[in-house]
Amino acid sequence: MTSFVRSHPILSSVLGLLILFLLATSFPVVPETKQAVVVRFGKPERILNRYLAGRPIGTAGAGLSYRIPFLDQIVWIDKRVLAVDMQSQPVLSTDQRRLMVDAFARYRIVDPLLMYIRSTTEENLRSQLQTILRSEVRNELGRQPFAALLSPERQGVMDDVRKSLNIQAAKFGVEIVDVRIKKTDLPDGTPLQSAFESMRTARLQEARSIRAQGMKQAQIIQAEADAEASRTYAASFGKDADFYDFYRAMQSYRQTFIGEPGKQPAPTTIVLSPQNDYLKEFSGRSR
């Protein structure tokens, strides 16, 4: 062996490098953050470091493994929580309001074998999830009124989006961890102005309705108060007719000389004799 190496140094070096290469490729090291599908002639053979719910990253599964060089191909698949963004798209609410919605989803590949069969690579999977996310966000948000999409109530809506998205993503070996809306905007230009005008009109109508209800309640309270006052006046007249005459005279004086509360009296001059019966209560004269 030694003589062969000495007589064929170049060939020996090439053979040595080839052996090292075969050893390195035969015993791959599986990272803690990766899972892998070993494929032989296009057919999945086994899975390395597969994700298991409840088992933290770094436990048994990662480390040194083996494969047959040139026959087995390793497809690496991320084991961590990943994110997929949805490009901003228009959504039409149930009350025919248009919004521009920008959302994203966090997901984890829980079945690498199914993911490989359906998508082959993570890039293909991400593209497929983007399509599903756009469809589910548009469908679920399109079932909600405009106000619900701009209020805290939309968290419940996003939970519905996550559940429906999970059903579709499970077909690709994926679990959806969370779905969020990054930004919700009104479209620029005429639709934006139209939405603002519609919102202003709705608020004005609401204000008029509240004001009308308030006036109605005020009239009811005033009528009830007048009725109660009339009953009180009638009862007092039966007990003390002189006091009742005095009280009614004071009301008449106030109406004549001062005017109604909150209103300026008319600039009218009244000339009466001090002996006029109208002024008897004012002057303190008895009957």
PDB file of C-alpha atoms in Angstrom:
ATOM      1  CA  MET A   1       0.000   0.000   0.000  1.00  0.00           C
ATOM      2  CA  THR A   2       2.814   2.338   0.928  1.00  0.00           C
ATOM      3  CA  SER A   3       4.735   1.525  -2.253  1.00  0.00           C
ATOM      4  CA  PHE A   4       1.604   2.192  -4.315  1.00  0.00           C
ATOM      5  CA  VAL A   5       1.171   5.603  -2.721  1.00  0.00           C
ATOM      6  CA  ARG A   6       4.818   6.437  -3.322  1.00  0.00           C
ATOM      7  CA  SER A   7       4.726   5.302  -6.930  1.00  0.00           C
ATOM      8  CA  HIS A   8       1.353   6.906  -7.700  1.00  0.00           C
ATOM      9  CA  PRO A   9       1.119  10.022  -5.501  1.00  0.00           C
ATOM     10  CA  ILE A  10      -1.426  11.871  -7.646  1.00  0.00           C
ATOM     11  CA  LEU A  11      -3.725   8.866  -8.035  1.00  0.00           C
ATOM     12  CA  SER A  12      -3.416   8.155  -4.346  1.00  0.00           C
ATOM     13  CA  SER A  13      -4.428  11.734  -3.501  1.00  0.00           C
ATOM     14  CA  VAL A  14      -7.443  11.539  -5.792  1.00  0.00           C
ATOM     15  CA  LEU A  15      -8.518   8.220  -4.271  1.00  0.00           C
ATOM     16  CA  GLY A  16      -8.066   9.620  -0.774  1.00  0.00           C
ATOM     17  CA  LEU A  17     -10.213  12.665  -1.538  1.00  0.00           C
ATOM     18  CA  LEU A  18     -12.858  10.428  -3.111  1.00  0.00           C
ATOM     19  CA  ILE A  19     -12.968   8.248  -0.005  1.00  0.00           C
ATOM     20  CA  LEU A  20     -13.283  11.301   2.244  1.00  0.00           C
ATOM     21  CA  PHE A  21     -16.071  12.632   0.050  1.00  0.00           C
ATOM     22  CA  LEU A  22     -17.940   9.317   0.196  1.00  0.00           C
ATOM     23  CA  LEU A  23     -17.606   9.204   3.973  1.00  0.00           C
ATOM     24  CA  ALA A  24     -18.795  12.789   4.344  1.00  0.00           C
ATOM     25  CA  THR A  25     -21.806  12.257   2.121  1.00  0.00           C
ATOM     26  CA  SER A  26     -22.673   8.889   3.634  1.00  0.00           C
ATOM     27  CA  PHE A  27     -23.011  10.256   7.149  1.00  0.00           C
ATOM     28  CA  PRO A  28     -24.809  13.599   7.000  1.00  0.00           C
ATOM     29  CA  VAL A  29     -25.339  15.643  10.158  1.00  0.00           C
ATOM     30  CA  VAL A  30     -28.971  16.590  10.710  1.00  0.00           C
ATOM     31  CA  PRO A  31     -29.281  20.070  12.353  1.00  0.00           C
ATOM     32  CA  GLU A  32     -31.642  20.507  15.293  1.00  0.00           C
ATOM     33  CA  THR A  33     -33.726  23.013  13.336  1.00  0.00           C
ATOM     34  CA  LYS A  34     -34.152  20.748  10.295  1.00  0.00           C
ATOM     35  CA  GLN A  35     -36.055  17.637   9.386  1.00  0.00           C
ATOM     36  CA  ALA A  36     -35.295  15.679   6.243  1.00  0.00           C
ATOM     37  CA  VAL A  37     -36.849  13.273   3.780  1.00  0.00           C
ATOM     38  CA  VAL A  38     -34.452  10.687   2.341  1.00  0.00           C
ATOM     39  CA  VAL A  39     -35.433  10.025  -1.282  1.00  0.00           C
ATOM     40  CA  ARG A  40     -34.149   7.102  -3.364  1.00  0.00           C
ATOM     41  CA  PHE A  41     -34.840   7.227  -7.094  1.00  0.00           C
ATOM     42  CA  GLY A  42     -37.653   9.745  -6.458  1.00  0.00           C
ATOM     43  CA  LYS A  43     -39.346   7.564  -3.812  1.00  0.00           C
ATOM     44  CA  PRO A  44     -39.302   8.669  -0.129  1.00  0.00           C
ATOM     45  CA  GLU A  45     -37.499   6.101   2.013  1.00  0.00           C
ATOM     46  CA  ARG A  46     -37.459   7.522   5.530  1.00  0.00           C
ATOM     47  CA  ILE A  47     -37.697  10.747   7.550  1.00  0.00           C
ATOM     48  CA  LEU A  48     -34.929  12.166   9.734  1.00  0.00           C
ATOM     49  CA  ASN A  49     -35.556  14.256  12.863  1.00  0.00           C
ATOM     50  CA  ARG A  50     -39.314  14.449  12.248  1.00  0.00           C
ATOM     51  CA  TYR A  51     -41.313  17.104  14.093  1.00  0.00           C
ATOM     52  CA  LEU A  52     -43.394  15.771  16.974  1.00  0.00           C
ATOM     53  CA  ALA A  53     -45.864  17.999  18.818  1.00  0.00           C
ATOM     54  CA  GLY A  54     -44.718  18.732  22.347  1.00  0.00           C
ATOM     55  CA  ARG A  55     -41.126  17.662  21.761  1.00  0.00           C
ATOM     56  CA  PRO A  56     -38.805  20.685  21.958  1.00  0.00           C
ATOM     57  CA  ILE A  57     -36.100  21.340  19.391  1.00  0.00           C
ATOM     58  CA  GLY A  58     -32.775  19.879  20.472  1.00  0.00           C
ATOM     59  CA  THR A  59     -33.993  16.543  21.758  1.00  0.00           C
ATOM     60  CA  ALA A  60     -33.336  13.121  20.194  1.00  0.00           C
ATOM     61  CA  GLY A  61     -33.584  12.987  16.418  1.00  0.00           C
ATOM     62  CA  ALA A  62     -30.915  15.393  15.277  1.00  0.00           C
ATOM     63  CA  GLY A  63     -27.248  14.514  14.807  1.00  0.00           C
ATOM     64  CA  LEU A  64     -25.302  11.988  12.721  1.00  0.00           C
ATOM     65  CA  SER A  65     -27.260   9.864  10.241  1.00  0.00           C
ATOM     66  CA  TYR A  66     -26.484   7.830   7.121  1.00  0.00           C
ATOM     67  CA  ARG A  67     -27.420   7.454   3.459  1.00  0.00           C
ATOM     68  CA  ILE A  68     -26.216   5.649   0.337  1.00  0.00           C
ATOM     69  CA  PRO A  69     -24.133   8.072  -1.731  1.00  0.00           C
ATOM     70  CA  PHE A  70     -25.393   8.848  -5.246  1.00  0.00           C
ATOM     71  CA  LEU A  71     -28.562   6.825  -4.587  1.00  0.00           C
ATOM     72  CA  ASP A  72     -30.150   8.655  -1.683  1.00  0.00           C
ATOM     73  CA  GLN A  73     -31.041  12.336  -1.920  1.00  0.00           C
ATOM     74  CA  ILE A  74     -31.804  14.373   1.189  1.00  0.00           C
ATOM     75  CA  VAL A  75     -34.568  17.025   1.028  1.00  0.00           C
ATOM     76  CA  TRP A  76     -34.096  19.423   3.949  1.00  0.00           C
ATOM     77  CA  ILE A  77     -37.252  20.857   5.518  1.00  0.00           C
ATOM     78  CA  ASP A  78     -37.340  23.540   8.185  1.00  0.00           C
ATOM     79  CA  LYS A  79     -38.625  22.496  11.584  1.00  0.00           C
ATOM     80  CA  ARG A  80     -39.214  25.976  12.971  1.00  0.00           C
ATOM     81  CA  VAL A  81     -42.251  28.273  12.775  1.00  0.00           C
ATOM     82  CA  LEU A  82     -42.187  30.023   9.386  1.00  0.00           C
ATOM     83  CA  ALA A  83     -44.095  32.975   7.955  1.00  0.00           C
ATOM     84  CA  VAL A  84     -45.852  33.608   4.668  1.00  0.00           C
ATOM     85  CA  ASP A  85     -46.950  37.092   3.582  1.00  0.00           C
ATOM     86  CA  MET A  86     -50.001  37.947   1.546  1.00  0.00           C
ATOM     87  CA  GLN A  87     -49.746  40.827  -0.864  1.00  0.00           C
ATOM     88  CA  SER A  88     -52.240  43.622  -0.268  1.00  0.00           C
ATOM     89  CA  GLN A  89     -55.537  42.773  -1.934  1.00  0.00           C
ATOM     90  CA  PRO A  90     -59.042  44.314  -2.064  1.00  0.00           C
ATOM     91  CA  VAL A  91     -61.788  42.849   0.123  1.00  0.00           C
ATOM     92  CA  LEU A  92     -65.480  43.710  -0.279  1.00  0.00           C
ATOM     93  CA  SER A  93     -67.452  43.717   2.990  1.00  0.00           C
ATOM     94  CA  THR A  94     -71.089  42.676   3.329  1.00  0.00           C
ATOM     95  CA  ASP A  95     -72.198  46.329   3.220  1.00  0.00           C
ATOM     96  CA  GLN A  96     -70.344  46.843  -0.079  1.00  0.00           C
ATOM     97  CA  ARG A  97     -67.330  48.710   1.354  1.00  0.00           C
ATOM     98  CA  ARG A  98     -63.956  48.038  -0.269  1.00  0.00           C
ATOM     99  CA  LEU A  99     -60.812  47.644   1.844  1.00  0.00           C
ATOM    100  CA  MET A 100     -57.176  46.943   1.034  1.00  0.00           C
ATOM    101  CA  VAL A 101     -56.012  44.173   3.396  1.00  0.00           C
ATOM    102  CA  ASP A 102     -52.415  43.102   4.041  1.00  0.00           C
ATOM    103  CA  ALA A 103     -52.085  39.900   6.111  1.00  0.00           C
ATOM    104  CA  PHE A 104     -49.602  37.179   7.011  1.00  0.00           C
ATOM    105  CA  ALA A 105     -49.689  33.682   8.496  1.00  0.00           C
ATOM    106  CA  ARG A 106     -47.276  31.722  10.682  1.00  0.00           C
ATOM    107  CA  TYR A 107     -47.050  28.005  10.048  1.00  0.00           C
ATOM    108  CA  ARG A 108     -45.065  24.878  10.835  1.00  0.00           C
ATOM    109  CA  ILE A 109     -44.440  21.802   8.664  1.00  0.00           C
ATOM    110  CA  VAL A 110     -45.668  18.910  10.814  1.00  0.00           C
ATOM    111  CA  ASP A 111     -45.752  16.184   8.151  1.00  0.00           C
ATOM    112  CA  PRO A 112     -42.589  16.409   6.000  1.00  0.00           C
ATOM    113  CA  LEU A 113     -43.530  13.352   3.944  1.00  0.00           C
ATOM    114  CA  LEU A 114     -46.900  14.785   2.912  1.00  0.00           C
ATOM    115  CA  MET A 115     -45.278  18.152   2.296  1.00  0.00           C
ATOM    116  CA  TYR A 116     -42.712  16.530  -0.036  1.00  0.00           C
ATOM    117  CA  ILE A 117     -45.381  14.573  -1.922  1.00  0.00           C
ATOM    118  CA  ARG A 118     -47.646  17.604  -2.414  1.00  0.00           C
ATOM    119  CA  SER A 119     -45.106  20.423  -2.802  1.00  0.00           C
ATOM    120  CA  THR A 120     -41.615  18.870  -3.192  1.00  0.00           C
ATOM    121  CA  THR A 121     -39.843  22.034  -1.953  1.00  0.00           C
ATOM    122  CA  GLU A 122     -40.443  24.732   0.635  1.00  0.00           C
ATOM    123  CA  GLU A 123     -40.560  27.388  -2.098  1.00  0.00           C
ATOM    124  CA  ASN A 124     -43.430  25.602  -3.815  1.00  0.00           C
ATOM    125  CA  LEU A 125     -45.189  25.187  -0.477  1.00  0.00           C
ATOM    126  CA  ARG A 126     -44.891  28.903   0.306  1.00  0.00           C
ATOM    127  CA  SER A 127     -46.391  29.799  -3.057  1.00  0.00           C
ATOM    128  CA  GLN A 128     -49.297  27.410  -2.499  1.00  0.00           C
ATOM    129  CA  LEU A 129     -49.929  28.783   0.998  1.00  0.00           C
ATOM    130  CA  GLN A 130     -49.969  32.339  -0.331  1.00  0.00           C
ATOM    131  CA  THR A 131     -52.722  31.388  -2.777  1.00  0.00           C
ATOM    132  CA  ILE A 132     -54.753  29.666  -0.062  1.00  0.00           C
ATOM    133  CA  LEU A 133     -54.229  32.575   2.368  1.00  0.00           C
ATOM    134  CA  ARG A 134     -55.473  35.118  -0.176  1.00  0.00           C
ATOM    135  CA  SER A 135     -58.554  33.036  -0.894  1.00  0.00           C
ATOM    136  CA  GLU A 136     -59.459  32.375   2.754  1.00  0.00           C
ATOM    137  CA  VAL A 137     -58.883  35.978   3.861  1.00  0.00           C
ATOM    138  CA  ARG A 138     -61.041  37.274   1.021  1.00  0.00           C
ATOM    139  CA  ASN A 139     -63.814  34.750   1.730  1.00  0.00           C
ATOM    140  CA  GLU A 140     -63.927  35.192   5.510  1.00  0.00           C
ATOM    141  CA  LEU A 141     -63.548  38.981   5.594  1.00  0.00           C
ATOM    142  CA  GLY A 142     -66.109  39.265   2.800  1.00  0.00           C
ATOM    143  CA  ARG A 143     -68.697  37.831   5.217  1.00  0.00           C
ATOM    144  CA  GLN A 144     -68.193  40.658   7.724  1.00  0.00           C
ATOM    145  CA  PRO A 145     -69.539  44.244   7.814  1.00  0.00           C
ATOM    146  CA  PHE A 146     -67.183  47.157   7.268  1.00  0.00           C
ATOM    147  CA  ALA A 147     -67.193  48.263  10.936  1.00  0.00           C
ATOM    148  CA  ALA A 148     -66.195  44.793  12.199  1.00  0.00           C
ATOM    149  CA  LEU A 149     -63.039  44.835  10.062  1.00  0.00           C
ATOM    150  CA  LEU A 150     -61.838  48.072  11.693  1.00  0.00           C
ATOM    151  CA  SER A 151     -62.675  47.159  15.300  1.00  0.00           C
ATOM    152  CA  PRO A 152     -61.272  44.751  17.931  1.00  0.00           C
ATOM    153  CA  GLU A 153     -63.976  42.292  16.841  1.00  0.00           C
ATOM    154  CA  ARG A 154     -61.826  41.318  13.882  1.00  0.00           C
ATOM    155  CA  GLN A 155     -59.657  39.129  16.145  1.00  0.00           C
ATOM    156  CA  GLY A 156     -62.522  36.663  16.199  1.00  0.00           C
ATOM    157  CA  VAL A 157     -62.731  36.961  12.430  1.00  0.00           C
ATOM    158  CA  MET A 158     -59.024  36.139  12.115  1.00  0.00           C
ATOM    159  CA  ASP A 159     -59.521  33.075  14.314  1.00  0.00           C
ATOM    160  CA  ASP A 160     -62.132  31.900  11.798  1.00  0.00           C
ATOM    161  CA  VAL A 161     -59.637  32.558   8.996  1.00  0.00           C
ATOM    162  CA  ARG A 162     -57.011  30.476  10.809  1.00  0.00           C
ATOM    163  CA  LYS A 163     -59.408  27.554  11.287  1.00  0.00           C
ATOM    164  CA  SER A 164     -60.515  27.510   7.658  1.00  0.00           C
ATOM    165  CA  LEU A 165     -56.924  27.977   6.477  1.00  0.00           C
ATOM    166  CA  ASN A 166     -55.797  25.099   8.684  1.00  0.00           C
ATOM    167  CA  ILE A 167     -58.209  22.766   6.926  1.00  0.00           C
ATOM    168  CA  GLN A 168     -56.645  23.589   3.561  1.00  0.00           C
ATOM    169  CA  ALA A 169     -53.050  23.654   4.818  1.00  0.00           C
ATOM    170  CA  ALA A 170     -53.376  20.218   6.447  1.00  0.00           C
ATOM    171  CA  LYS A 171     -53.493  18.755   2.929  1.00  0.00           C
ATOM    172  CA  PHE A 172     -49.861  19.894   2.533  1.00  0.00           C
ATOM    173  CA  GLY A 173     -48.660  18.630   5.923  1.00  0.00           C
ATOM    174  CA  VAL A 174     -48.764  22.129   7.432  1.00  0.00           C
ATOM    175  CA  GLU A 175     -50.206  23.455  10.689  1.00  0.00           C
ATOM    176  CA  ILE A 176     -51.237  27.124  10.791  1.00  0.00           C
ATOM    177  CA  VAL A 177     -50.093  28.668  14.066  1.00  0.00           C
ATOM    178  CA  ASP A 178     -51.485  32.173  13.637  1.00  0.00           C
ATOM    179  CA  VAL A 179     -53.017  34.550  11.089  1.00  0.00           C
ATOM    180  CA  ARG A 180     -52.819  38.329  11.475  1.00  0.00           C
ATOM    181  CA  ILE A 181     -53.755  41.450   9.553  1.00  0.00           C
ATOM    182  CA  LYS A 182     -50.777  43.773   9.245  1.00  0.00           C
ATOM    183  CA  LYS A 183     -52.634  46.699   7.738  1.00  0.00           C
ATOM    184  CA  THR A 184     -56.143  47.602   6.639  1.00  0.00           C
ATOM    185  CA  ASP A 185     -56.565  50.673   4.427  1.00  0.00           C
ATOM    186  CA  LEU A 186     -59.268  52.274   2.384  1.00  0.00           C
ATOM    187  CA  PRO A 187     -58.482  52.482  -1.339  1.00  0.00           C
ATOM    188  CA  ASP A 188     -56.988  55.743  -2.564  1.00  0.00           C
ATOM    189  CA  GLY A 189     -58.868  58.155  -4.806  1.00  0.00           C
ATOM    190  CA  THR A 190     -62.607  58.225  -5.426  1.00  0.00           C
ATOM    191  CA  PRO A 191     -63.437  55.073  -3.398  1.00  0.00           C
ATOM    192  CA  LEU A 192     -61.734  56.626  -0.373  1.00  0.00           C
ATOM    193  CA  GLN A 193     -63.682  59.877  -0.654  1.00  0.00           C
ATOM    194  CA  SER A 194     -66.885  57.939  -1.225  1.00  0.00           C
ATOM    195  CA  ALA A 195     -66.274  55.884   1.903  1.00  0.00           C
ATOM    196  CA  PHE A 196     -65.577  59.015   3.958  1.00  0.00           C
ATOM    197  CA  GLU A 197     -68.733  60.678   2.650  1.00  0.00           C
ATOM    198  CA  SER A 198     -70.777  57.571   3.374  1.00  0.00           C
ATOM    199  CA  MET A 199     -69.390  57.409   6.909  1.00  0.00           C
ATOM    200  CA  ARG A 200     -70.127  61.113   7.464  1.00  0.00           C
ATOM    201  CA  THR A 201     -73.705  60.694   6.207  1.00  0.00           C
ATOM    202  CA  ALA A 202     -74.238  57.692   8.468  1.00  0.00           C
ATOM    203  CA  ARG A 203     -72.967  59.625  11.499  1.00  0.00           C
ATOM    204  CA  LEU A 204     -75.189  62.615  10.677  1.00  0.00           C
ATOM    205  CA  GLN A 205     -78.213  60.356  10.401  1.00  0.00           C
ATOM    206  CA  GLU A 206     -77.313  58.740  13.709  1.00  0.00           C
ATOM    207  CA  ALA A 207     -76.945  62.169  15.334  1.00  0.00           C
ATOM    208  CA  ARG A 208     -80.324  63.317  13.992  1.00  0.00           C
ATOM    209  CA  SER A 209     -81.941  60.142  15.260  1.00  0.00           C
ATOM    210  CA  ILE A 210     -80.427  60.586  18.736  1.00  0.00           C
ATOM    211  CA  ARG A 211     -81.470  64.260  18.792  1.00  0.00           C
ATOM    212  CA  ALA A 212     -85.032  63.367  17.770  1.00  0.00           C
ATOM    213  CA  GLN A 213     -85.223  60.726  20.483  1.00  0.00           C
ATOM    214  CA  GLY A 214     -83.942  63.261  23.011  1.00  0.00           C
ATOM    215  CA  MET A 215     -86.533  65.837  21.993  1.00  0.00           C
ATOM    216  CA  LYS A 216     -89.278  63.214  22.186  1.00  0.00           C
ATOM    217  CA  GLN A 217     -88.175  62.223  25.676  1.00  0.00           C
ATOM    218  CA  ALA A 218     -87.994  65.901  26.700  1.00  0.00           C
ATOM    219  CA  GLN A 219     -91.541  66.502  25.467  1.00  0.00           C
ATOM    220  CA  ILE A 220     -92.790  63.461  27.373  1.00  0.00           C
ATOM    221  CA  ILE A 221     -91.047  64.602  30.561  1.00  0.00           C
ATOM    222  CA  GLN A 222     -92.373  68.167  30.100  1.00  0.00           C
ATOM    223  CA  ALA A 223     -95.924  66.900  29.564  1.00  0.00           C
ATOM    224  CA  GLU A 224     -95.719  64.685  32.636  1.00  0.00           C
ATOM    225  CA  ALA A 225     -94.325  67.589  34.668  1.00  0.00           C
ATOM    226  CA  ASP A 226     -97.094  69.930  33.454  1.00  0.00           C
ATOM    227  CA  ALA A 227     -99.716  67.345  34.300  1.00  0.00           C
ATOM    228  CA  GLU A 228     -98.258  66.894  37.757  1.00  0.00           C
ATOM    229  CA  ALA A 229     -98.102  70.662  38.236  1.00  0.00           C
ATOM    230  CA  SER A 230    -101.730  70.990  37.178  1.00  0.00           C
ATOM    231  CA  ARG A 231    -102.744  68.356  39.699  1.00  0.00           C
ATOM    232  CA  THR A 232    -100.736  70.137  42.376  1.00  0.00           C
ATOM    233  CA  TYR A 233    -102.326  73.485  41.455  1.00  0.00           C
ATOM    234  CA  ALA A 234    -105.795  71.988  41.545  1.00  0.00           C
ATOM    235  CA  ALA A 235    -105.155  70.429  44.929  1.00  0.00           C
ATOM    236  CA  SER A 236    -103.738  73.654  46.338  1.00  0.00           C
ATOM    237  CA  PHE A 237    -106.702  75.673  45.047  1.00  0.00           C
ATOM    238  CA  GLY A 238    -109.049  73.477  47.036  1.00  0.00           C
ATOM    239  CA  LYS A 239    -107.011  74.055  50.196  1.00  0.00           C
ATOM    240  CA  ASP A 240    -106.038  77.751  49.826  1.00  0.00           C
ATOM    241  CA  ALA A 241    -107.713  79.737  47.060  1.00  0.00           C
ATOM    242  CA  ASP A 242    -105.901  82.965  47.967  1.00  0.00           C
ATOM    243  CA  PHE A 243    -102.462  81.347  47.627  1.00  0.00           C
ATOM    244  CA  TYR A 244    -103.485  79.836  44.321  1.00  0.00           C
ATOM    245  CA  ASP A 245    -104.553  83.294  43.024  1.00  0.00           C
ATOM    246  CA  PHE A 246    -101.261  84.766  44.236  1.00  0.00           C
ATOM    247  CA  TYR A 247     -99.196  82.055  42.543  1.00  0.00           C
ATOM    248  CA  ARG A 248    -101.025  82.385  39.226  1.00  0.00           C
ATOM    249  CA  ALA A 249    -100.625  86.157  39.378  1.00  0.00           C
ATOM    250  CA  MET A 250     -96.863  85.783  39.874  1.00  0.00           C
ATOM    251  CA  GLN A 251     -96.688  83.507  36.841  1.00  0.00           C
ATOM    252  CA  SER A 252     -98.601  86.045  34.770  1.00  0.00           C
ATOM    253  CA  TYR A 253     -96.305  88.875  35.897  1.00  0.00           C
ATOM    254  CA  ARG A 254     -93.228  86.902  34.970  1.00  0.00           C
ATOM    255  CA  GLN A 255     -94.664  86.060  31.551  1.00  0.00           C
ATOM    256  CA  THR A 256     -95.638  89.662  30.922  1.00  0.00           C
ATOM    257  CA  PHE A 257     -92.712  91.640  32.296  1.00  0.00           C
ATOM    258  CA  ILE A 258     -89.790  89.194  32.080  1.00  0.00           C
ATOM    259  CA  GLY A 259     -90.745  86.665  29.424  1.00  0.00           C
ATOM    260  CA  GLU A 260     -90.144  82.955  29.226  1.00  0.00           C
ATOM    261  CA  PRO A 261     -86.911  81.588  30.739  1.00  0.00           C
ATOM    262  CA  GLY A 262     -84.075  81.752  28.216  1.00  0.00           C
ATOM    263  CA  LYS A 263     -85.905  84.205  25.957  1.00  0.00           C
ATOM    264  CA  GLN A 264     -85.756  87.986  25.759  1.00  0.00           C
ATOM    265  CA  PRO A 265     -89.111  89.730  26.378  1.00  0.00           C
ATOM    266  CA  ALA A 266     -90.633  91.698  23.555  1.00  0.00           C
ATOM    267  CA  PRO A 267     -89.943  95.474  23.725  1.00  0.00           C
ATOM    268  CA  THR A 268     -93.533  96.325  24.724  1.00  0.00           C
ATOM    269  CA  THR A 269     -94.680  99.208  26.949  1.00  0.00           C
ATOM    270  CA  ILE A 270     -97.756  98.659  29.119  1.00  0.00           C
ATOM    271  CA  VAL A 271     -99.494 101.621  30.814  1.00  0.00           C
ATOM    272  CA  LEU A 272    -101.796 100.645  33.677  1.00  0.00           C
ATOM    273  CA  SER A 273    -103.359 102.483  36.547  1.00  0.00           C
ATOM    274  CA  PRO A 274    -101.995 101.547  39.995  1.00  0.00           C
ATOM    275  CA  GLN A 275    -105.565 100.737  40.926  1.00  0.00           C
ATOM    276  CA  ASN A 276    -105.920  98.226  38.074  1.00  0.00           C
ATOM    277  CA  ASP A 277    -107.110  94.818  39.251  1.00  0.00           C
ATOM    278  CA  TYR A 278    -104.312  93.126  37.322  1.00  0.00           C
ATOM    279  CA  LEU A 279    -101.758  94.722  39.684  1.00  0.00           C
ATOM    280  CA  LYS A 280    -103.522  93.982  42.929  1.00  0.00           C
ATOM    281  CA  GLU A 281    -101.231  91.100  43.826  1.00  0.00           C
ATOM    282  CA  PHE A 282     -98.173  93.082  42.743  1.00  0.00           C
ATOM    283  CA  SER A 283     -99.156  96.062  44.933  1.00  0.00           C
ATOM    284  CA  GLY A 284    -100.178  93.852  47.853  1.00  0.00           C
ATOM    285  CA  ARG A 285    -103.845  94.899  47.798  1.00  0.00           C
ATOM    286  CA  SER A 286    -106.424  92.418  49.011  1.00  0.00           C
ATOM    287  CA  ARG A 287    -109.667  91.627  47.274  1.00  0.00           C
TER     288      ARG A 287
END
